[in-house]
Short mmCIF file of C-alpha atoms in Angstrom, two decimals:
data_model
loop_
_atom_site.label_atom_id
_atom_site.label_comp_id
_atom_site.label_asym_id
_atom_site.label_seq_id
_atom_site.Cartn_x
_atom_site.Cartn_y
_atom_site.Cartn_z
CA MET A 1153 32.60 6.74 -47.58
CA LYS A 1154 28.84 7.18 -48.57
CA THR A 1155 28.29 3.46 -48.22
CA VAL A 1156 29.83 3.34 -44.59
CA TYR A 1157 27.40 5.93 -43.76
CA LYS A 1158 24.53 4.05 -45.28
CA ALA A 1159 25.71 0.92 -43.76
CA LEU A 1160 26.36 2.30 -40.16
CA PRO A 1161 22.63 2.29 -38.73
CA SER A 1162 22.56 -1.28 -39.61
CA VAL A 1163 25.78 -2.28 -38.20
CA VAL A 1164 25.24 -0.31 -35.07
CA PHE A 1165 21.58 -2.15 -34.88
CA VAL A 1166 23.21 -5.63 -35.32
CA LEU A 1167 25.90 -5.00 -32.60
CA PHE A 1168 23.18 -3.56 -30.04
CA LEU A 1169 21.33 -6.70 -30.78
CA ALA A 1170 24.33 -9.01 -30.43
CA GLY A 1171 25.26 -7.21 -27.29
CA MET A 1172 22.10 -7.56 -25.74
CA SER A 1173 21.82 -11.38 -26.69
CA LEU A 1174 25.59 -11.97 -25.23
CA GLY A 1175 24.29 -10.21 -21.99
CA LEU A 1176 21.10 -12.18 -21.68
CA LEU A 1177 23.20 -15.10 -22.04
CA PHE A 1178 26.07 -14.62 -19.93
CA LEU A 1179 25.27 -12.25 -17.12
CA PRO A 1180 23.79 -13.68 -13.95
CA THR A 1181 20.28 -13.98 -13.86
CA ARG A 1182 18.42 -11.73 -11.47
CA SER A 1183 15.56 -13.01 -8.95
CA TYR A 1184 14.28 -9.94 -7.81
CA SER A 1185 14.34 -6.41 -8.76
CA GLU A 1186 14.59 -3.93 -6.13
CA ASN A 1187 13.43 -0.91 -8.37
CA GLU A 1188 10.09 -2.72 -9.31
CA LYS A 1189 9.74 -4.49 -6.25
CA ARG A 1190 8.88 -7.87 -7.31
CA PHE A 1191 10.39 -11.09 -8.40
CA LEU A 1192 11.56 -11.81 -11.95
CA ALA A 1193 10.94 -14.43 -14.18
CA GLU A 1194 13.29 -17.40 -14.34
CA LEU A 1195 14.62 -19.29 -17.33
CA PRO A 1196 11.40 -22.11 -17.93
CA GLU A 1197 12.15 -25.94 -17.89
CA VAL A 1198 11.76 -26.89 -21.41
CA THR A 1199 9.16 -29.99 -22.25
CA VAL A 1200 7.65 -31.26 -25.19
CA GLN A 1201 3.84 -30.82 -23.59
CA GLY A 1202 5.00 -26.94 -22.43
CA ILE A 1203 5.99 -26.39 -26.40
CA LEU A 1204 2.85 -27.88 -27.71
CA ASP A 1205 0.74 -26.07 -25.29
CA GLY A 1206 2.76 -22.70 -25.77
CA THR A 1207 3.64 -22.08 -22.02
CA VAL A 1208 7.38 -22.49 -22.26
CA GLN A 1209 7.20 -19.76 -25.39
CA LYS A 1210 5.28 -17.51 -23.09
CA LYS A 1211 7.75 -18.13 -20.03
CA LEU A 1212 10.38 -17.62 -22.29
CA GLU A 1213 8.95 -14.07 -23.55
CA ASP A 1214 8.55 -13.19 -19.71
CA TYR A 1215 12.26 -14.35 -18.77
CA THR A 1216 13.44 -12.11 -21.57
CA ALA A 1217 11.58 -9.18 -20.71
CA ASP A 1218 12.38 -9.27 -17.05
CA GLN A 1219 16.38 -10.28 -17.39
CA LEU A 1220 16.88 -8.06 -20.44
CA PRO A 1221 19.99 -6.12 -19.62
CA GLY A 1222 19.88 -2.50 -18.62
CA ARG A 1223 16.06 -3.33 -17.88
CA ASN A 1224 15.73 -0.10 -15.26
CA PHE A 1225 17.12 2.07 -17.99
CA PHE A 1226 15.01 0.92 -20.74
CA VAL A 1227 11.62 1.15 -18.19
CA GLY A 1228 12.46 4.60 -17.35
CA ILE A 1229 13.10 5.48 -21.17
CA ASN A 1230 9.60 4.29 -21.75
CA ALA A 1231 8.08 6.10 -19.04
CA TYR A 1232 9.68 9.42 -19.84
CA TRP A 1233 8.76 8.89 -23.50
CA ALA A 1234 5.12 8.63 -22.68
CA LEU A 1235 5.34 11.83 -20.73
CA ILE A 1236 7.08 13.59 -23.40
CA THR A 1237 4.60 12.48 -26.01
CA GLY A 1238 1.41 13.57 -24.21
CA ARG A 1239 0.32 10.17 -22.80
CA ASN A 1240 0.81 10.89 -19.04
CA ALA A 1241 -2.83 11.16 -18.34
CA ALA A 1242 -3.55 7.54 -20.05
CA GLN A 1243 -1.15 5.87 -17.68
CA ASP A 1244 -1.63 3.82 -14.61
CA ILE A 1245 0.46 5.62 -12.58
CA LEU A 1246 0.56 9.96 -13.40
CA LEU A 1247 3.69 12.17 -12.92
CA CYS A 1248 2.45 15.04 -11.24
CA ALA A 1249 3.31 18.62 -9.86
CA ASP A 1250 5.75 18.97 -7.23
CA ASP A 1251 7.35 15.76 -7.79
CA TYR A 1252 4.10 13.53 -7.13
CA LEU A 1253 3.67 10.03 -8.38
CA ILE A 1254 -0.21 9.38 -8.20
CA ASN A 1255 -2.15 6.16 -9.20
CA ALA A 1256 -4.69 6.76 -11.69
CA PRO A 1257 -8.25 6.03 -10.84
CA GLU A 1258 -9.43 2.50 -10.69
CA ASN A 1259 -11.45 1.61 -14.30
CA VAL A 1260 -13.57 -0.96 -12.40
CA GLY A 1261 -17.11 -1.26 -11.67
CA ASP A 1262 -18.98 -0.86 -8.33
CA GLU A 1263 -20.06 -4.72 -7.81
CA THR A 1264 -16.72 -5.49 -5.53
CA PHE A 1265 -17.34 -2.28 -3.40
CA VAL A 1266 -20.87 -3.07 -2.73
CA ASN A 1267 -19.97 -6.40 -1.84
CA ASN A 1268 -17.38 -5.75 0.33
CA LEU A 1269 -19.20 -2.97 2.35
CA THR A 1270 -22.34 -5.58 2.81
CA CYS A 1271 -19.79 -8.25 4.19
CA PHE A 1272 -18.59 -5.88 6.57
CA ASP A 1273 -22.08 -4.48 7.73
CA HIS A 1274 -23.06 -8.48 7.89
CA PHE A 1275 -20.36 -9.10 10.19
CA ALA A 1276 -20.66 -6.00 12.47
CA ARG A 1277 -24.39 -7.13 12.92
CA GLU A 1278 -23.14 -10.44 14.12
CA ALA A 1279 -20.35 -9.32 16.23
CA GLY A 1280 -23.18 -7.15 18.13
CA VAL A 1281 -20.19 -4.62 19.13
CA PRO A 1282 -20.29 -0.55 18.27
CA ALA A 1283 -18.80 -0.98 14.80
CA ASN A 1284 -17.22 2.10 12.53
CA MET A 1285 -15.64 2.37 9.47
CA MET A 1286 -13.03 4.85 7.80
CA ILE A 1287 -12.50 4.79 4.06
CA VAL A 1288 -8.97 6.48 3.28
CA PRO A 1289 -9.47 8.69 0.06
CA SER A 1290 -7.38 8.19 -2.72
CA THR A 1291 -4.06 10.02 -3.27
CA GLY A 1292 -5.83 11.77 -6.38
CA TYR A 1293 -8.66 12.84 -4.71
CA LEU A 1294 -6.84 14.44 -1.73
CA MET A 1295 -4.16 16.05 -4.15
CA GLU A 1296 -6.03 17.28 -6.78
CA GLU A 1297 -4.19 20.63 -7.23
CA VAL A 1298 -0.97 18.88 -8.24
CA LEU A 1299 -2.95 16.34 -11.03
CA PRO A 1300 -2.30 17.10 -14.81
CA ALA A 1301 -4.60 19.35 -16.38
CA PHE A 1302 -6.13 16.01 -18.24
CA HIS A 1303 -7.06 13.14 -16.06
CA LYS A 1304 -9.81 10.62 -14.98
CA ALA A 1305 -12.43 11.73 -12.21
CA TYR A 1306 -11.70 10.31 -8.83
CA ARG A 1307 -14.89 9.19 -7.91
CA ASP A 1308 -14.46 8.98 -3.69
CA ASP A 1309 -17.39 11.44 -3.27
CA GLU A 1310 -19.66 9.24 -4.95
CA TYR A 1311 -18.22 5.95 -3.30
CA PHE A 1312 -18.70 7.60 0.29
CA THR A 1313 -22.42 8.47 -0.62
CA GLN A 1314 -22.94 4.65 -1.71
CA ALA A 1315 -21.26 3.37 1.45
CA GLN A 1316 -23.64 5.60 3.62
CA GLY A 1317 -26.60 3.40 1.64
CA ILE A 1318 -25.25 0.33 2.61
CA LEU A 1319 -23.95 0.14 5.72
CA THR A 1320 -26.70 -0.14 8.70
CA TYR A 1321 -25.02 -1.45 11.37
CA THR A 1322 -21.82 0.26 10.89
CA LYS A 1323 -21.22 3.89 11.32
CA LEU A 1324 -19.22 5.59 8.51
CA LEU A 1325 -16.77 8.30 9.68
CA ASP A 1326 -16.04 10.80 7.38
CA LEU A 1327 -11.98 11.35 6.61
CA ARG A 1328 -12.36 13.38 3.59
CA GLN A 1329 -12.39 16.91 5.00
CA VAL A 1330 -10.08 16.53 7.98
CA LEU A 1331 -7.47 15.04 5.25
CA LYS A 1332 -8.01 17.91 2.85
CA GLU A 1333 -7.50 20.49 5.17
CA GLY A 1334 -4.31 18.63 6.72
CA VAL A 1335 -3.14 19.06 3.01
CA GLN A 1336 -2.95 22.71 3.60
CA GLN A 1337 -0.96 22.29 6.98
CA GLY A 1338 1.62 19.39 5.99
CA GLN A 1339 2.12 16.36 4.10
CA VAL A 1340 -0.45 14.11 4.28
CA CYS A 1341 0.24 11.68 1.36
CA TYR A 1342 3.61 10.45 0.30
CA LYS A 1343 4.84 11.40 -3.40
CA THR A 1344 6.29 8.12 -4.30
CA ASP A 1345 4.03 5.64 -2.44
CA HIS A 1346 0.02 5.36 -2.16
CA HIS A 1347 -0.15 5.34 1.73
CA LEU A 1348 -0.43 7.91 3.85
CA THR A 1349 2.18 9.71 5.89
CA SER A 1350 2.62 9.71 9.52
CA PHE A 1351 0.97 13.19 9.89
CA GLY A 1352 -1.74 11.97 7.67
CA ASN A 1353 -2.54 9.04 9.90
CA TYR A 1354 -2.15 11.25 12.93
CA LEU A 1355 -5.03 12.79 11.29
CA ILE A 1356 -7.33 9.79 11.10
CA TYR A 1357 -6.44 8.62 14.46
CA ARG A 1358 -7.51 12.02 16.20
CA SER A 1359 -10.71 11.91 14.10
CA TYR A 1360 -11.39 8.35 15.36
CA GLN A 1361 -10.90 9.27 19.11
CA GLU A 1362 -12.94 12.36 18.60
CA ALA A 1363 -15.50 10.33 16.78
CA LEU A 1364 -15.71 8.23 19.91
CA GLY A 1365 -15.56 11.21 22.25
CA GLN A 1366 -12.27 9.79 23.64
CA PRO A 1367 -9.04 11.75 24.40
CA PHE A 1368 -6.23 11.67 21.96
CA ARG A 1369 -2.65 12.55 22.31
CA ALA A 1370 -1.50 16.07 20.99
CA GLN A 1371 1.57 16.54 18.22
CA SER A 1372 3.80 17.79 20.68
CA ASP A 1373 3.77 14.22 22.49
CA TYR A 1374 5.65 12.27 20.03
CA LEU A 1375 9.00 12.32 19.24
CA VAL A 1376 9.65 12.20 15.74
CA GLU A 1377 12.44 10.40 13.90
CA ARG A 1378 12.87 11.33 10.02
CA TRP A 1379 14.60 9.24 7.66
CA GLY A 1380 15.06 9.92 4.06
CA GLY A 1381 15.62 7.85 0.87
CA PHE A 1382 11.77 6.49 0.76
CA TYR A 1383 10.77 5.00 -2.53
CA GLY A 1384 7.41 3.44 -2.51
CA THR A 1385 5.28 1.32 -4.45
CA THR A 1386 3.70 3.97 -6.99
CA TRP A 1387 7.48 4.98 -7.70
CA SER A 1388 8.47 1.17 -8.13
CA GLY A 1389 5.55 1.05 -10.76
CA SER A 1390 6.05 4.11 -12.46
CA GLY A 1391 9.52 4.19 -14.28
CA PHE A 1392 10.16 7.82 -13.20
CA TRP A 1393 13.37 6.77 -11.75
CA GLN A 1394 14.59 10.35 -11.43
CA ILE A 1395 11.94 11.27 -9.17
CA PRO A 1396 13.43 12.41 -5.96
CA PRO A 1397 12.72 10.04 -2.41
CA ASP A 1398 10.44 10.86 0.31
CA ALA A 1399 11.13 10.65 4.08
CA VAL A 1400 9.17 8.51 6.26
CA GLU A 1401 8.68 9.62 9.94
CA LEU A 1402 8.73 7.65 12.91
CA TRP A 1403 6.26 9.35 15.74
CA LYS A 1404 7.23 7.76 19.03
CA GLN A 1405 5.17 7.94 22.44
CA GLU A 1406 8.17 8.15 25.10
CA GLY A 1407 7.51 5.38 27.67
CA LEU A 1408 5.16 3.42 25.69
CA ASN A 1409 4.95 -0.07 26.99
CA VAL A 1410 4.04 -2.60 24.30
CA ARG A 1411 4.02 -6.13 23.51
CA VAL A 1412 3.48 -7.07 19.75
CA THR A 1413 2.51 -10.47 18.21
CA PHE A 1414 2.49 -12.01 15.01
CA ALA A 1415 0.69 -14.90 13.56
CA ASP A 1416 0.82 -15.88 9.90
CA GLY A 1417 -1.26 -19.12 9.28
CA GLU A 1418 0.82 -22.07 10.42
CA ASN A 1419 3.39 -20.24 11.49
CA GLY A 1420 3.97 -19.96 15.42
CA PRO A 1421 3.10 -16.74 17.06
CA GLU A 1422 6.25 -14.28 17.30
CA THR A 1423 6.66 -11.80 19.96
CA LYS A 1424 8.32 -8.35 19.80
CA TYR A 1425 8.02 -5.44 22.03
CA ASP A 1426 8.17 -2.34 19.75
CA LEU A 1427 5.65 -1.21 16.86
CA PHE A 1428 8.74 0.07 14.74
CA TYR A 1429 11.06 -2.25 12.64
CA PRO A 1430 14.34 -0.37 11.94
CA LYS A 1431 15.76 -3.13 9.61
CA HIS A 1432 13.62 -1.71 7.23
CA LEU A 1433 14.97 1.25 6.98
CA GLN A 1434 17.63 -0.13 4.91
CA ASP A 1435 15.52 -0.75 2.16
CA LEU A 1436 14.03 1.76 -0.79
CA ASP A 1437 10.38 1.04 0.27
CA LYS A 1438 10.60 1.66 4.04
CA TYR A 1439 6.58 1.42 4.75
CA PRO A 1440 7.04 -1.87 6.69
CA VAL A 1441 9.03 0.18 9.21
CA PHE A 1442 5.28 0.12 10.52
CA LEU A 1443 4.55 -3.30 12.13
CA ASP A 1444 6.91 -5.22 10.13
CA GLY A 1445 4.56 -4.92 7.02
CA ASN A 1446 1.94 -7.38 6.16
CA HIS A 1447 0.87 -10.08 8.64
CA SER A 1448 -2.44 -12.09 8.76
CA LEU A 1449 -3.05 -11.14 12.35
CA VAL A 1450 -1.30 -8.52 14.87
CA THR A 1451 -2.01 -8.36 18.60
CA ILE A 1452 -0.86 -5.14 20.44
CA GLN A 1453 -0.87 -5.16 23.88
CA ASN A 1454 -0.65 -1.93 26.17
CA PRO A 1455 -1.34 -2.62 29.75
CA ASP A 1456 -0.84 0.95 30.61
CA ALA A 1457 -3.45 2.27 28.11
CA GLN A 1458 -6.75 3.67 29.46
CA GLY A 1459 -8.92 2.29 26.63
CA GLY A 1460 -10.32 -1.29 26.11
CA SER A 1461 -10.14 -3.76 23.27
CA LEU A 1462 -10.28 -2.80 19.49
CA LEU A 1463 -10.69 -5.57 16.68
CA LEU A 1464 -9.34 -3.69 13.46
CA ILE A 1465 -10.24 -5.29 10.24
CA ARG A 1466 -7.78 -3.48 7.78
CA ASP A 1467 -5.53 -3.30 4.74
CA SER A 1468 -1.96 -2.01 4.92
CA TYR A 1469 -3.31 1.55 5.46
CA ALA A 1470 -3.62 0.50 9.33
CA HIS A 1471 -0.01 -0.43 9.87
CA CYS A 1472 1.05 3.34 10.29
CA LEU A 1473 -2.30 3.78 12.22
CA ALA A 1474 -1.96 1.34 14.78
CA THR A 1475 1.35 2.93 16.09
CA PHE A 1476 -0.94 5.62 17.23
CA LEU A 1477 -3.67 3.84 18.49
CA ALA A 1478 -1.65 1.59 20.43
CA GLY A 1479 -0.96 4.09 23.24
CA ASP A 1480 -4.74 4.14 23.81
CA TYR A 1481 -5.91 0.64 23.68
CA LYS A 1482 -5.14 -2.17 26.19
CA THR A 1483 -5.43 -4.61 23.22
CA ILE A 1484 -5.54 -4.50 19.45
CA TYR A 1485 -6.31 -7.04 17.16
CA LEU A 1486 -5.36 -6.28 13.36
CA VAL A 1487 -6.55 -8.93 11.00
CA ASP A 1488 -5.63 -8.37 7.07
CA LEU A 1489 -8.09 -10.68 5.18
CA ARG A 1490 -5.99 -11.06 2.27
CA TYR A 1491 -3.91 -13.62 4.47
CA TYR A 1492 -6.15 -14.60 7.22
CA ARG A 1493 -8.20 -17.41 6.92
CA GLU A 1494 -9.67 -18.37 10.32
CA ASP A 1495 -12.98 -18.23 11.61
CA LEU A 1496 -13.42 -14.42 12.92
CA SER A 1497 -16.50 -14.89 14.55
CA ALA A 1498 -14.94 -17.97 16.78
CA PHE A 1499 -12.21 -15.76 17.28
CA LEU A 1500 -14.36 -12.96 18.75
CA GLU A 1501 -16.05 -15.40 21.03
CA GLN A 1502 -12.57 -16.27 22.73
CA HIS A 1503 -11.55 -12.64 22.56
CA PRO A 1504 -14.22 -10.44 23.05
CA VAL A 1505 -13.59 -6.89 22.09
CA ASP A 1506 -15.11 -3.45 22.94
CA GLN A 1507 -14.71 -1.67 19.26
CA LEU A 1508 -15.03 -2.75 15.60
CA LEU A 1509 -13.25 -0.59 13.39
CA TYR A 1510 -12.80 -1.48 9.30
CA LEU A 1511 -10.18 0.82 7.99
CA TYR A 1512 -9.50 0.45 4.12
CA GLY A 1513 -8.22 2.52 1.12
CA ILE A 1514 -10.70 3.55 -1.48
CA ASP A 1515 -8.61 1.38 -4.27
CA ASN A 1516 -8.58 -2.09 -2.26
CA LEU A 1517 -12.46 -1.50 -1.43
CA LEU A 1518 -12.74 -1.55 -5.13
CA THR A 1519 -10.41 -4.50 -6.14
CA ASP A 1520 -9.98 -6.45 -3.23
CA THR A 1521 -12.36 -9.70 -2.81
CA ASN A 1522 -11.17 -11.15 0.35
CA ALA A 1523 -14.25 -9.93 2.29
CA VAL A 1524 -15.86 -13.36 1.79
CA TRP A 1525 -13.75 -14.58 4.16
CA LEU A 1526 -15.09 -12.96 6.68
CA LYS A 1527 -17.43 -15.00 8.79
#
């Protein structure tokens, strides 16, 4: 009996390896992970050259890791093990109080940040129209009270001061106070995603209109639809699968008459007549419900609006914001430099605007290098 007990761990381990290997061989290959929101590695093609240069081995390793039976379970186990062993503060995504999942501060230099703002300011000078910039603070900066006791510093204040020194032809609008005050009034940041909630975007919309001396709509003017089951990108990257979902709110303006045109590179323009796309409410990540997610160029036309035309150069933080601005501007052009590769100066010559607005999350300004396409 003692011999059996001694051999039992080895037998269990061998059976476990055998089961995992059989599962890897015979279970169907998954092409996409809904939890992690990414495409998974597929079985590589074996070639002599690939074996010699090591690419086959690397792709096979990626395939094995991605197609591992029970992958979601093991990813979750790893995340919670890091938590209980005191490594939460060292992770890329922090598990915080009140079930908030928050990206750790970007550990990068300031060169990309400076280059981005310099490109933006140069383009504003060339455009020759009133230009403003709004930098959305990080969730960690806004939700400091829920952060773990030990964490890296969020440098949002430093970057804002640095931006003030860089921008000459662009007016920097400060969102920090209004959003921090908003945290005391409602949910400004999603718990499972890095974007701001609809309430947070309403605060940005109101701040922008006030800065321009223009009227804005009251909260009571909107019909709010609330949808649960929203798991955002921070949840997907965290492995903390037991965190409860967020709810996404659609703030709708009654009687809004809009025409929305999407253009993506060589694909011909596609026209819709709504700011919200309910098909995405069936997904775990429901944020693309706003303006159908990422597109290189989106044009929103509202013939009933009192305001003029606006060029909004932005990242995905503007998807929700645009649904508020659409009620006040006859034409809004939303350009995402991650995908837009045309000459934007030539575009402005053909489509003159009254205002230019940059809207970016602080993390994207620190890491994204696509401002070089701005010309």
